[in-house]
mmCIF file of N, CA, C and O in Angstrom:
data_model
loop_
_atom_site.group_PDB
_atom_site.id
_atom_site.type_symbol
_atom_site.label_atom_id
_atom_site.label_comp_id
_atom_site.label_asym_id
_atom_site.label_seq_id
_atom_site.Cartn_x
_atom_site.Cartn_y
_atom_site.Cartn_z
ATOM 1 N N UNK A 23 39.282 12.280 -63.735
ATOM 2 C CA UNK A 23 40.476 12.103 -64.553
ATOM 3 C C UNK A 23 40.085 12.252 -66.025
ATOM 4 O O UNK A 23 39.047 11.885 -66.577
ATOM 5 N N UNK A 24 41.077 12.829 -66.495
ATOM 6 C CA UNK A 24 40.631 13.487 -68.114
ATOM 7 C C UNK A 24 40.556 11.767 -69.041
ATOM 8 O O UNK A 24 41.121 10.706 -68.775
ATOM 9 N N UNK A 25 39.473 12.198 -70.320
ATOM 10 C CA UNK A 25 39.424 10.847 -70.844
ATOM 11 C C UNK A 25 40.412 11.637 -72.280
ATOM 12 O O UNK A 25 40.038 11.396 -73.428
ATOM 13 N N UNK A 26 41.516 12.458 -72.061
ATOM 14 C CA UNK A 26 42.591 13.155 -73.558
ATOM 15 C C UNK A 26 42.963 11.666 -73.365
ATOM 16 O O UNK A 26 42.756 10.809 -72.506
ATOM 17 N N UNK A 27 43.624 11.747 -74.585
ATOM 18 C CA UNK A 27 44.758 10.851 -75.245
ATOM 19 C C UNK A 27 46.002 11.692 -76.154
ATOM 20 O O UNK A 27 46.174 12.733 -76.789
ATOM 21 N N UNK A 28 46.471 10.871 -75.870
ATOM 22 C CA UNK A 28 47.952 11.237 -76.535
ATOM 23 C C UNK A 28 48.455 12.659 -76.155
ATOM 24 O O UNK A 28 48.324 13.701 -76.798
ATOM 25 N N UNK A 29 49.154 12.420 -74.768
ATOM 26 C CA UNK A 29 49.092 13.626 -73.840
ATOM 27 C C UNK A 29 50.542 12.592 -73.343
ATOM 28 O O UNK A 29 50.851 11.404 -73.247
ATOM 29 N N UNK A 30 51.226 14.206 -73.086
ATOM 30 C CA UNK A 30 52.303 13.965 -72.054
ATOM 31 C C UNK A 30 51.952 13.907 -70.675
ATOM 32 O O UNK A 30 50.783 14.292 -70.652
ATOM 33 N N UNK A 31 52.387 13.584 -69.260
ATOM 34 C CA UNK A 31 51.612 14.611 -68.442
ATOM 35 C C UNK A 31 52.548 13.730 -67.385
ATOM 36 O O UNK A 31 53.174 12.716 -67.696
ATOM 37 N N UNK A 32 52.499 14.414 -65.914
ATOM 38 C CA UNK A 32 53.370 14.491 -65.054
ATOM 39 C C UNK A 32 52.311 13.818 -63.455
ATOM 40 O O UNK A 32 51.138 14.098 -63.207
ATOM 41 N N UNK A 33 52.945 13.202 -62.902
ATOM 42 C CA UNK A 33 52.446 12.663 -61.642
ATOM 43 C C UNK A 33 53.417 12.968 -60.664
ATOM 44 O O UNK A 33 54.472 12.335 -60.703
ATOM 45 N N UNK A 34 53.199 14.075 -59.543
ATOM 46 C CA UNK A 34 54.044 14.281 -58.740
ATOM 47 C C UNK A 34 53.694 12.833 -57.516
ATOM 48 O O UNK A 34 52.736 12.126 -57.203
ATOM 49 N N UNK A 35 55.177 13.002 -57.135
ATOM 50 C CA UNK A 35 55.425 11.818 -55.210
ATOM 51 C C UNK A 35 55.028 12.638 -54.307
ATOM 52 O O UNK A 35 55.167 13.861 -54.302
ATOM 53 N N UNK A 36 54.470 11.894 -53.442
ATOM 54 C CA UNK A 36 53.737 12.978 -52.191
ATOM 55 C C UNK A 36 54.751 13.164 -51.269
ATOM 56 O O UNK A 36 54.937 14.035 -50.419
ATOM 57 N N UNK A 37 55.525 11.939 -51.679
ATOM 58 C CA UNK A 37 56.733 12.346 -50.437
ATOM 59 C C UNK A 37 58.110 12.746 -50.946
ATOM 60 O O UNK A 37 58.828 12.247 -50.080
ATOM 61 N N UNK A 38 58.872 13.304 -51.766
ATOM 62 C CA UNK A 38 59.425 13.929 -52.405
ATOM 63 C C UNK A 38 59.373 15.002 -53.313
ATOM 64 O O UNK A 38 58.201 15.343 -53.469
ATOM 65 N N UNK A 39 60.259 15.759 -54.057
ATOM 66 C CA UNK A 39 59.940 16.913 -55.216
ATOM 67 C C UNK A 39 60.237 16.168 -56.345
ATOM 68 O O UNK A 39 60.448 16.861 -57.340
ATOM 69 N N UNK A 40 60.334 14.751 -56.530
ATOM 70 C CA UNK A 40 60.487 14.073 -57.701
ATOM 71 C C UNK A 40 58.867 14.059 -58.401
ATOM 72 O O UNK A 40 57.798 14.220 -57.813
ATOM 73 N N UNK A 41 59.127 13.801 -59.894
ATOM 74 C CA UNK A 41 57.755 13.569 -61.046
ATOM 75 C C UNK A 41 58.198 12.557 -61.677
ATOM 76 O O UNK A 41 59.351 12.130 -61.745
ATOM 77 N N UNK A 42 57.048 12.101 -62.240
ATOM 78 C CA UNK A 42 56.945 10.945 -62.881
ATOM 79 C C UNK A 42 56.170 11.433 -64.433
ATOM 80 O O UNK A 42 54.957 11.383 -64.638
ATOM 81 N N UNK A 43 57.486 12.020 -65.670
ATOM 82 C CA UNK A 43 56.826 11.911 -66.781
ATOM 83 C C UNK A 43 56.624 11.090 -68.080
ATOM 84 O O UNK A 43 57.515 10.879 -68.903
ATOM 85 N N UNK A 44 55.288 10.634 -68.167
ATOM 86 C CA UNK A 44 55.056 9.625 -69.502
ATOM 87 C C UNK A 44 54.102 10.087 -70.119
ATOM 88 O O UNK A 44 53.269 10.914 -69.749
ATOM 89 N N UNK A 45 54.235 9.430 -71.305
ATOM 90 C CA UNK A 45 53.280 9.723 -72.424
ATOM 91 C C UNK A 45 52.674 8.453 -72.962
ATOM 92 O O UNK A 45 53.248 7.364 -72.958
ATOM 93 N N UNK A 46 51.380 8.704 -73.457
ATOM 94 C CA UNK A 46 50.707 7.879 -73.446
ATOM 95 C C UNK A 46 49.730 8.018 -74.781
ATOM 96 O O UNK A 46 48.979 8.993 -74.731
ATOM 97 N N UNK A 47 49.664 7.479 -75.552
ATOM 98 C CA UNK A 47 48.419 7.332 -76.559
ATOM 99 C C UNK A 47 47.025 6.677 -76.113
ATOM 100 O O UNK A 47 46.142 6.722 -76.969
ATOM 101 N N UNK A 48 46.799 6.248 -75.238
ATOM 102 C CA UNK A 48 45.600 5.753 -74.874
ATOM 103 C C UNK A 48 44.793 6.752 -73.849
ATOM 104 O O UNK A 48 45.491 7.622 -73.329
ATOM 105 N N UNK A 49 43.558 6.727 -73.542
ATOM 106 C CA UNK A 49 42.841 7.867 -72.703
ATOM 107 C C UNK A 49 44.033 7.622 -71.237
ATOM 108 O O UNK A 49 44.553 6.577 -70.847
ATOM 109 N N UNK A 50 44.170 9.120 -70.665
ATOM 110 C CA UNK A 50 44.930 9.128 -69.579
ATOM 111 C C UNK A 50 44.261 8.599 -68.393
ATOM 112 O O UNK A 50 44.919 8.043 -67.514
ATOM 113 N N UNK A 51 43.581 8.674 -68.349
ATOM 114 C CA UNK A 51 42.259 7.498 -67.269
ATOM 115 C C UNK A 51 42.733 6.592 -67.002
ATOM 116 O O UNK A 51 43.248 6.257 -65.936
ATOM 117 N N UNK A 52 42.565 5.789 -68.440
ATOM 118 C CA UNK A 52 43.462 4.650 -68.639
ATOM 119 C C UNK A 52 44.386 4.159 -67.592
ATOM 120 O O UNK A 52 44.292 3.507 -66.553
ATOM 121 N N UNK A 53 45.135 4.620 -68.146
ATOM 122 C CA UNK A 53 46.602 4.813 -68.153
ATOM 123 C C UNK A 53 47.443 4.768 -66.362
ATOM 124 O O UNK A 53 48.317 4.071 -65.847
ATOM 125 N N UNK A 54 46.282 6.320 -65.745
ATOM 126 C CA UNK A 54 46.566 6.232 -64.636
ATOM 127 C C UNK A 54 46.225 5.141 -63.767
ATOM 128 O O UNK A 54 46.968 4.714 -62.884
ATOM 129 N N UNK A 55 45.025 4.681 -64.052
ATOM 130 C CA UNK A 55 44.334 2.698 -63.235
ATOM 131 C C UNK A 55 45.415 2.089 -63.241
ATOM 132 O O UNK A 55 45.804 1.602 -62.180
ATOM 133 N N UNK A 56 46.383 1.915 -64.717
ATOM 134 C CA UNK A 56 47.551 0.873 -64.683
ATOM 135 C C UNK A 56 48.528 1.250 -63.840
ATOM 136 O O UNK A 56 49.160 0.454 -63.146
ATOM 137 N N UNK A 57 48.753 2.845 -63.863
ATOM 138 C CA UNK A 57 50.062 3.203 -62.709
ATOM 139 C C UNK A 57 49.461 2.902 -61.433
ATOM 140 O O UNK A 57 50.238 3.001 -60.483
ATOM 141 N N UNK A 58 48.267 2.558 -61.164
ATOM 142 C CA UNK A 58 48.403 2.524 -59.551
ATOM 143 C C UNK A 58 47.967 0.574 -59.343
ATOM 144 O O UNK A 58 48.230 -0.198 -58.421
ATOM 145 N N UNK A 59 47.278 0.376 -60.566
ATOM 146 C CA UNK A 59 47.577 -1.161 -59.837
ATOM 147 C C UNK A 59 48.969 -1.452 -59.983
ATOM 148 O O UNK A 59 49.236 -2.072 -58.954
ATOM 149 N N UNK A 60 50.011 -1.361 -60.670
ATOM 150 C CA UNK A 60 51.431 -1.460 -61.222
ATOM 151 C C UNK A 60 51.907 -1.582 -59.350
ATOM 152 O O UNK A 60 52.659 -2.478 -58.966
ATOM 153 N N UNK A 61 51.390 -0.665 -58.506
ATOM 154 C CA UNK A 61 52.095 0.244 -57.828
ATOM 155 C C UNK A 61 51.851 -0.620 -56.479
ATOM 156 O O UNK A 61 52.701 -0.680 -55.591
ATOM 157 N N UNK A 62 50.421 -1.377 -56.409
ATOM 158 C CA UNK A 62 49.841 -1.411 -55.488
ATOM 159 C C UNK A 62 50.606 -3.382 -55.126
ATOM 160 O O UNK A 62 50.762 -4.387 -55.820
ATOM 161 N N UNK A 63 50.818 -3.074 -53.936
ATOM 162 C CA UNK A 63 51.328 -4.843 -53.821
ATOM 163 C C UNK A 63 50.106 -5.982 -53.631
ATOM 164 O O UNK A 63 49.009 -5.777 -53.112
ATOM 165 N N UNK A 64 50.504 -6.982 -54.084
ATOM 166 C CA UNK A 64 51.444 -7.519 -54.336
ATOM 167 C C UNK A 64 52.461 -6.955 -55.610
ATOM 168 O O UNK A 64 51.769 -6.885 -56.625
ATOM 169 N N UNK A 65 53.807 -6.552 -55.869
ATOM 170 C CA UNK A 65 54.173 -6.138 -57.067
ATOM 171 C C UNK A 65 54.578 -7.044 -58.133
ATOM 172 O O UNK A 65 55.529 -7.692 -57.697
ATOM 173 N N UNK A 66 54.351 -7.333 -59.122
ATOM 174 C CA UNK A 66 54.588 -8.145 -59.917
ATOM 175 C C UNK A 66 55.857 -7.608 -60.643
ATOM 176 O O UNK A 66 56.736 -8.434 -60.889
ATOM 177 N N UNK A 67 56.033 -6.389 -60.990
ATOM 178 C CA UNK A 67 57.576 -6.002 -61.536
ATOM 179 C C UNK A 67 57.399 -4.847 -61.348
ATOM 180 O O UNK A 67 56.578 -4.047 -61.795
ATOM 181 N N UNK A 68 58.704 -4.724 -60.233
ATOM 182 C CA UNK A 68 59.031 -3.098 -59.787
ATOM 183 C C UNK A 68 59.711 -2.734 -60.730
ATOM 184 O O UNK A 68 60.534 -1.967 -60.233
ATOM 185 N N UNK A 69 59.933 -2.821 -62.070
ATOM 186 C CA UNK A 69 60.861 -2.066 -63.062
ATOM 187 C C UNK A 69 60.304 -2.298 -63.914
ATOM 188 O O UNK A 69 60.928 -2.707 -64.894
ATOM 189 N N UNK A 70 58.758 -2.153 -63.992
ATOM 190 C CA UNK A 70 57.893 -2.243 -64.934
ATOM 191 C C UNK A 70 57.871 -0.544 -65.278
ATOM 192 O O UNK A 70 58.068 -0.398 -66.485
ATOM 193 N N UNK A 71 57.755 0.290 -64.832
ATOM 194 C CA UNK A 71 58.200 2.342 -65.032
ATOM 195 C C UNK A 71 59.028 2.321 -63.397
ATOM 196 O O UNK A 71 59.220 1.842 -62.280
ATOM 197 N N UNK A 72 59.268 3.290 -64.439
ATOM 198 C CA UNK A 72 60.378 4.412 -63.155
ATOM 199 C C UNK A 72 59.559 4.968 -62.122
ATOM 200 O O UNK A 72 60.075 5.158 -61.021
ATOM 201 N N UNK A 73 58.111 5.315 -62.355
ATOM 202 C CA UNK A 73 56.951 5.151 -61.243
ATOM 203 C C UNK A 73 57.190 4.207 -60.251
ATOM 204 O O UNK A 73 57.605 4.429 -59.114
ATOM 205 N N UNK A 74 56.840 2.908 -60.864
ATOM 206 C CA UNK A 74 57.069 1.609 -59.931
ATOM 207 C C UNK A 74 58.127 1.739 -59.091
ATOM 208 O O UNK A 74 58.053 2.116 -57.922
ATOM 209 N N UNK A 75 59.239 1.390 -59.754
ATOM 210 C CA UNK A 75 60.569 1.706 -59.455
ATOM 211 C C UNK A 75 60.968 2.645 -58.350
ATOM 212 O O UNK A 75 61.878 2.407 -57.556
ATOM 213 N N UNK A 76 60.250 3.690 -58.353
ATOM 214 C CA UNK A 76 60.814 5.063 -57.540
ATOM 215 C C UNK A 76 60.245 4.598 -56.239
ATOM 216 O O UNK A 76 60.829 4.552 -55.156
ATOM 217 N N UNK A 77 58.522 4.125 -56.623
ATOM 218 C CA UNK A 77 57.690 4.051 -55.462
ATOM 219 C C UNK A 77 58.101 2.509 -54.372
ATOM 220 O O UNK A 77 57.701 2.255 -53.235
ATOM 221 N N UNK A 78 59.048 1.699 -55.296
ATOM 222 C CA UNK A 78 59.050 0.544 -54.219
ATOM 223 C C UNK A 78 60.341 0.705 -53.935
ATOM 224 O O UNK A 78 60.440 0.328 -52.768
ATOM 225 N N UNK A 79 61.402 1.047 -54.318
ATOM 226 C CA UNK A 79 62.891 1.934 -53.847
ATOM 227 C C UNK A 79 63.006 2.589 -53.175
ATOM 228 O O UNK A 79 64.132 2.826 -52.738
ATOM 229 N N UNK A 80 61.325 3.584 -52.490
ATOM 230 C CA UNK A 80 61.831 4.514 -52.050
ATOM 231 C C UNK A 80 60.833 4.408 -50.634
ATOM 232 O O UNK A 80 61.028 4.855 -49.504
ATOM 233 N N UNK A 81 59.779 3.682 -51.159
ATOM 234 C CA UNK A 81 59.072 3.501 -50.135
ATOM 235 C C UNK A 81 57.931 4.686 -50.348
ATOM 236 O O UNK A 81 57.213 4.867 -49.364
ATOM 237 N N UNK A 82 57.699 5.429 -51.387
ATOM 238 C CA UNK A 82 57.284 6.281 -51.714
ATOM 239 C C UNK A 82 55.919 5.902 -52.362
ATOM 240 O O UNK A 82 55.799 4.827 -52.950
ATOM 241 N N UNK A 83 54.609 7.034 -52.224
ATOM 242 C CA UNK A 83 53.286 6.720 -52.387
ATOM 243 C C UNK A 83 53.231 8.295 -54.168
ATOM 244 O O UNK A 83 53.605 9.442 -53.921
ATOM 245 N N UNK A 84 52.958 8.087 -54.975
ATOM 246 C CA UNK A 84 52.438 9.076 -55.810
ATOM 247 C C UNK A 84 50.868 9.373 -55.449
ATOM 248 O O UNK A 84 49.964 8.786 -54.855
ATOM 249 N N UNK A 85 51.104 10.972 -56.342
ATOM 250 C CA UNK A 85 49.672 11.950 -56.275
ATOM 251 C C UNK A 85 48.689 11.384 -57.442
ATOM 252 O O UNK A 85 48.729 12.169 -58.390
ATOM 253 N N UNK A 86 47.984 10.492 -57.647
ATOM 254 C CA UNK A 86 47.702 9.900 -58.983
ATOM 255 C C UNK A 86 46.735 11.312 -59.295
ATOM 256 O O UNK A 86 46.752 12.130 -60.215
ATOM 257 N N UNK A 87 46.030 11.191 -58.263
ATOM 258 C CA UNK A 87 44.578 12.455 -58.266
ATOM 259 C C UNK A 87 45.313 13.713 -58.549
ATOM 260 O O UNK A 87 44.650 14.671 -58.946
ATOM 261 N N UNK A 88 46.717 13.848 -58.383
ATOM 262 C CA UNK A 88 47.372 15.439 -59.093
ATOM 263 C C UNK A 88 47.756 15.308 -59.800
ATOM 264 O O UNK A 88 48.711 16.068 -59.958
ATOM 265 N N UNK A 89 47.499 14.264 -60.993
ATOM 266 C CA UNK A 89 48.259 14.462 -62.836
ATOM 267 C C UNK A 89 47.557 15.495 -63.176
ATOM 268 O O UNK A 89 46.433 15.912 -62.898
ATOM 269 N N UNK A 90 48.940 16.037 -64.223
ATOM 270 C CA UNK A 90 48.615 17.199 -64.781
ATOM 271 C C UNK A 90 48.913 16.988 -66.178
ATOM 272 O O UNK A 90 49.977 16.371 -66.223
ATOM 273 N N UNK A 91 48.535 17.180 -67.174
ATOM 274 C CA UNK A 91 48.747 17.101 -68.452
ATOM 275 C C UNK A 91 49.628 18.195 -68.931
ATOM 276 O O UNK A 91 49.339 19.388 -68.833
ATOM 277 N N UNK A 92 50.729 17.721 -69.458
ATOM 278 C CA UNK A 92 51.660 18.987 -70.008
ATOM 279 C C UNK A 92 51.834 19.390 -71.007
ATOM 280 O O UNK A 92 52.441 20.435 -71.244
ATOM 281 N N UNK A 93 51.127 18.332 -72.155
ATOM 282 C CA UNK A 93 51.354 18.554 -73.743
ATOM 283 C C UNK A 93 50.466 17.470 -74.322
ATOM 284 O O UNK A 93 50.349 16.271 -74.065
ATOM 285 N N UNK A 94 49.919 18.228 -75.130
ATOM 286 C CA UNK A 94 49.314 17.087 -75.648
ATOM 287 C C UNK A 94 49.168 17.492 -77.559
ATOM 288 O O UNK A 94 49.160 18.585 -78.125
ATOM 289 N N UNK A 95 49.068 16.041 -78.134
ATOM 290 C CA UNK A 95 49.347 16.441 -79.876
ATOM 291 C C UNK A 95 49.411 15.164 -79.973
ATOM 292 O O UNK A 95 49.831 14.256 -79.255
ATOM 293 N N UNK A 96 48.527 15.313 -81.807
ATOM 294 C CA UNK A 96 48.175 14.173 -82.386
ATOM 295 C C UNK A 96 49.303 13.447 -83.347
ATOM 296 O O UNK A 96 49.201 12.367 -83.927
ATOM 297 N N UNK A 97 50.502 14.450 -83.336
ATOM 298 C CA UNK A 97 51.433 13.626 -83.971
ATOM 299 C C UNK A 97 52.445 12.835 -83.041
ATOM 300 O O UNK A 97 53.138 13.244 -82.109
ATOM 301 N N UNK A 98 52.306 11.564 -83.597
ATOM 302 C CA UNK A 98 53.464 11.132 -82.530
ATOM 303 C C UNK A 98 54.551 11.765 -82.219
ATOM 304 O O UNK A 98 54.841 11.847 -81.025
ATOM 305 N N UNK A 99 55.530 12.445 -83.359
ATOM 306 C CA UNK A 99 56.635 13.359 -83.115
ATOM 307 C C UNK A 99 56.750 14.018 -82.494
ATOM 308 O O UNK A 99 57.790 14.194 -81.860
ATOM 309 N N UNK A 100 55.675 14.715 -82.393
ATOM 310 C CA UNK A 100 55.686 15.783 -81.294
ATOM 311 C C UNK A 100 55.430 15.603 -79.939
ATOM 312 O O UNK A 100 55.784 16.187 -78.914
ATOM 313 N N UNK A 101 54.799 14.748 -80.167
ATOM 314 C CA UNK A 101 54.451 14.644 -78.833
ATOM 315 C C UNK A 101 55.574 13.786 -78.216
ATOM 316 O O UNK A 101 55.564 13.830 -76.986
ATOM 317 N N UNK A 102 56.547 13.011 -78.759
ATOM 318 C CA UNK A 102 57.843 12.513 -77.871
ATOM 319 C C UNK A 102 58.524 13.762 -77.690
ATOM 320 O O UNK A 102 58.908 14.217 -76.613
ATOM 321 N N UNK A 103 58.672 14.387 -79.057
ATOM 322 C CA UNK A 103 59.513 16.080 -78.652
ATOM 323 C C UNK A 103 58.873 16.520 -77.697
ATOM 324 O O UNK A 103 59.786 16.538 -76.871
ATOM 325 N N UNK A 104 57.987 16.898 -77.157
ATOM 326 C CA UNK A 104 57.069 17.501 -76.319
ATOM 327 C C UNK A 104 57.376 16.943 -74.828
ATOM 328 O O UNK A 104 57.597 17.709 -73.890
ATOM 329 N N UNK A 105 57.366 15.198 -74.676
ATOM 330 C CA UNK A 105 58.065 14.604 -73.588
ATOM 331 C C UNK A 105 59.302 14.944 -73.213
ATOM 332 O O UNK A 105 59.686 14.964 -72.044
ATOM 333 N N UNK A 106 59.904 15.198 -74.097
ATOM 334 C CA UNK A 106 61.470 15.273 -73.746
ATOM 335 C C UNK A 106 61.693 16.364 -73.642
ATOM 336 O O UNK A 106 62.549 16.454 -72.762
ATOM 337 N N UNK A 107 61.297 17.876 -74.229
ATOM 338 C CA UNK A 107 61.163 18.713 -73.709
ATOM 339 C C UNK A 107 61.214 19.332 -72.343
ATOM 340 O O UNK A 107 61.894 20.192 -71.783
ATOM 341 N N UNK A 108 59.842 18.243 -71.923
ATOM 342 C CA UNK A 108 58.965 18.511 -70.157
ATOM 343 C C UNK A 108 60.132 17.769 -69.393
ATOM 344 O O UNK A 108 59.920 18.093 -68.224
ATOM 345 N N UNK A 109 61.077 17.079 -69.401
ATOM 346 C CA UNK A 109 61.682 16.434 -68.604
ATOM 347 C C UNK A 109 63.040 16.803 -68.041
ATOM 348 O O UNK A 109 64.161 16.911 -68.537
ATOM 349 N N UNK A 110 62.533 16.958 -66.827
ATOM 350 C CA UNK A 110 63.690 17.951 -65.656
ATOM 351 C C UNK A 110 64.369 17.075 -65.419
ATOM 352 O O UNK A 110 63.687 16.187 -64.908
ATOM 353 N N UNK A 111 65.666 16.723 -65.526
ATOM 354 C CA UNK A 111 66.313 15.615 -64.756
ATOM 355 C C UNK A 111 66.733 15.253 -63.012
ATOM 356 O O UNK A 111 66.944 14.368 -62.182
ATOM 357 N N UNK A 112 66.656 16.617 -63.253
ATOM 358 C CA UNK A 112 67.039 16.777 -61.469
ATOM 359 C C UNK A 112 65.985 15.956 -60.617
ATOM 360 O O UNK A 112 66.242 15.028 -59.850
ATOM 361 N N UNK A 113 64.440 16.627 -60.985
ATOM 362 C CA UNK A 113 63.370 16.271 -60.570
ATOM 363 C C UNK A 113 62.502 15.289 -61.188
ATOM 364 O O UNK A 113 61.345 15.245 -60.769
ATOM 365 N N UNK A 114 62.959 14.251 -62.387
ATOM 366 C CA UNK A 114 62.486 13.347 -62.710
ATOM 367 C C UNK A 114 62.257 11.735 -62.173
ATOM 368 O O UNK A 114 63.109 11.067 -62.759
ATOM 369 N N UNK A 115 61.924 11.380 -61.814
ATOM 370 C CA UNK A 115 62.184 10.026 -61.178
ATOM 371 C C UNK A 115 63.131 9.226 -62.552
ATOM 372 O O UNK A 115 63.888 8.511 -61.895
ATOM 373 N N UNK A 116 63.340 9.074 -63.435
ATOM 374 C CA UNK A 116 63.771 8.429 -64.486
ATOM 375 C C UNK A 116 63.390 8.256 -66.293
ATOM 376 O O UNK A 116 62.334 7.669 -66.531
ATOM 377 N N UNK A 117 63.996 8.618 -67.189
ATOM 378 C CA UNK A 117 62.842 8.585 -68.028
ATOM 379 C C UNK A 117 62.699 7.379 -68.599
ATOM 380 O O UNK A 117 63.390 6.362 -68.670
ATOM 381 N N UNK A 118 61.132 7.888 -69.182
ATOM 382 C CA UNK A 118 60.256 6.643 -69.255
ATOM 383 C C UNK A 118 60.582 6.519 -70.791
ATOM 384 O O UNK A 118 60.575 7.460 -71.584
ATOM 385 N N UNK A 119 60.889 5.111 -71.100
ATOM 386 C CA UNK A 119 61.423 4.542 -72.474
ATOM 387 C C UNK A 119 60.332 4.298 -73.093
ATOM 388 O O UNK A 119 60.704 4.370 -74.264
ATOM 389 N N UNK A 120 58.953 3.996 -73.118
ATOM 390 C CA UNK A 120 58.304 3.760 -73.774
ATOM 391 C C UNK A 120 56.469 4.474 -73.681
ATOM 392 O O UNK A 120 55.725 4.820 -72.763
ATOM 393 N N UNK A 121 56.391 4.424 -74.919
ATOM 394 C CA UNK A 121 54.890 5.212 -75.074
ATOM 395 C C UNK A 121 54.034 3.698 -74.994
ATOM 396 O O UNK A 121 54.363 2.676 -75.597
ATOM 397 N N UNK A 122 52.815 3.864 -74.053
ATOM 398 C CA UNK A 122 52.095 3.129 -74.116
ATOM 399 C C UNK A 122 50.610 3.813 -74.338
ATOM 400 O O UNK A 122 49.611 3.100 -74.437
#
């Protein structure tokens, strides 16, 4: 798993054509450890991301090992433009309100 930061990037569901896109200022490494303990039960708050959310709503497992990075930039601006850009609604699980 890449040690970028401040990267958009996308986590497909293994059991659906839904994605999961967030952005993140901290190494994406990071980042991904928190989406899967987040994920893993016991759950402490399923509406902690739309990740969580999708995966305990739906009964659904994510590809953590298939993130893909979709944008990445050192200005914050851009890089939310850059999020919002990447984000399909059809195929989004929900968007994610906050940069962590």
């Amino acid at each position: 798993m890449e040690l970028r930061s401040r990267v958009v990037y996308e986590i497909p569901c293994k059991d659906c054509n839904k994605v999961y896109i967030g952005t993140t200022n901290q190494h994406l490494k990071t980042r991904i450890r928190q989406h899967e303990r987040d994920c893993k039960p016991p759950i402490k708050n399923e509406n902690s991301t739309a990740l969580c959310k999708h995966s305990v709503k739906s009964h659904h497992k994510f590809g953590f090992s298939d993130t893909k990075i979709i944008a990445t930039h050192n200005n914050y601006h851009k890089q939310t433009h850059a999020y919002g850009s990447n984000v399909d609604k059809e195929k989004h699980c929900e968007v994610c309100k906050q940069t962590i």
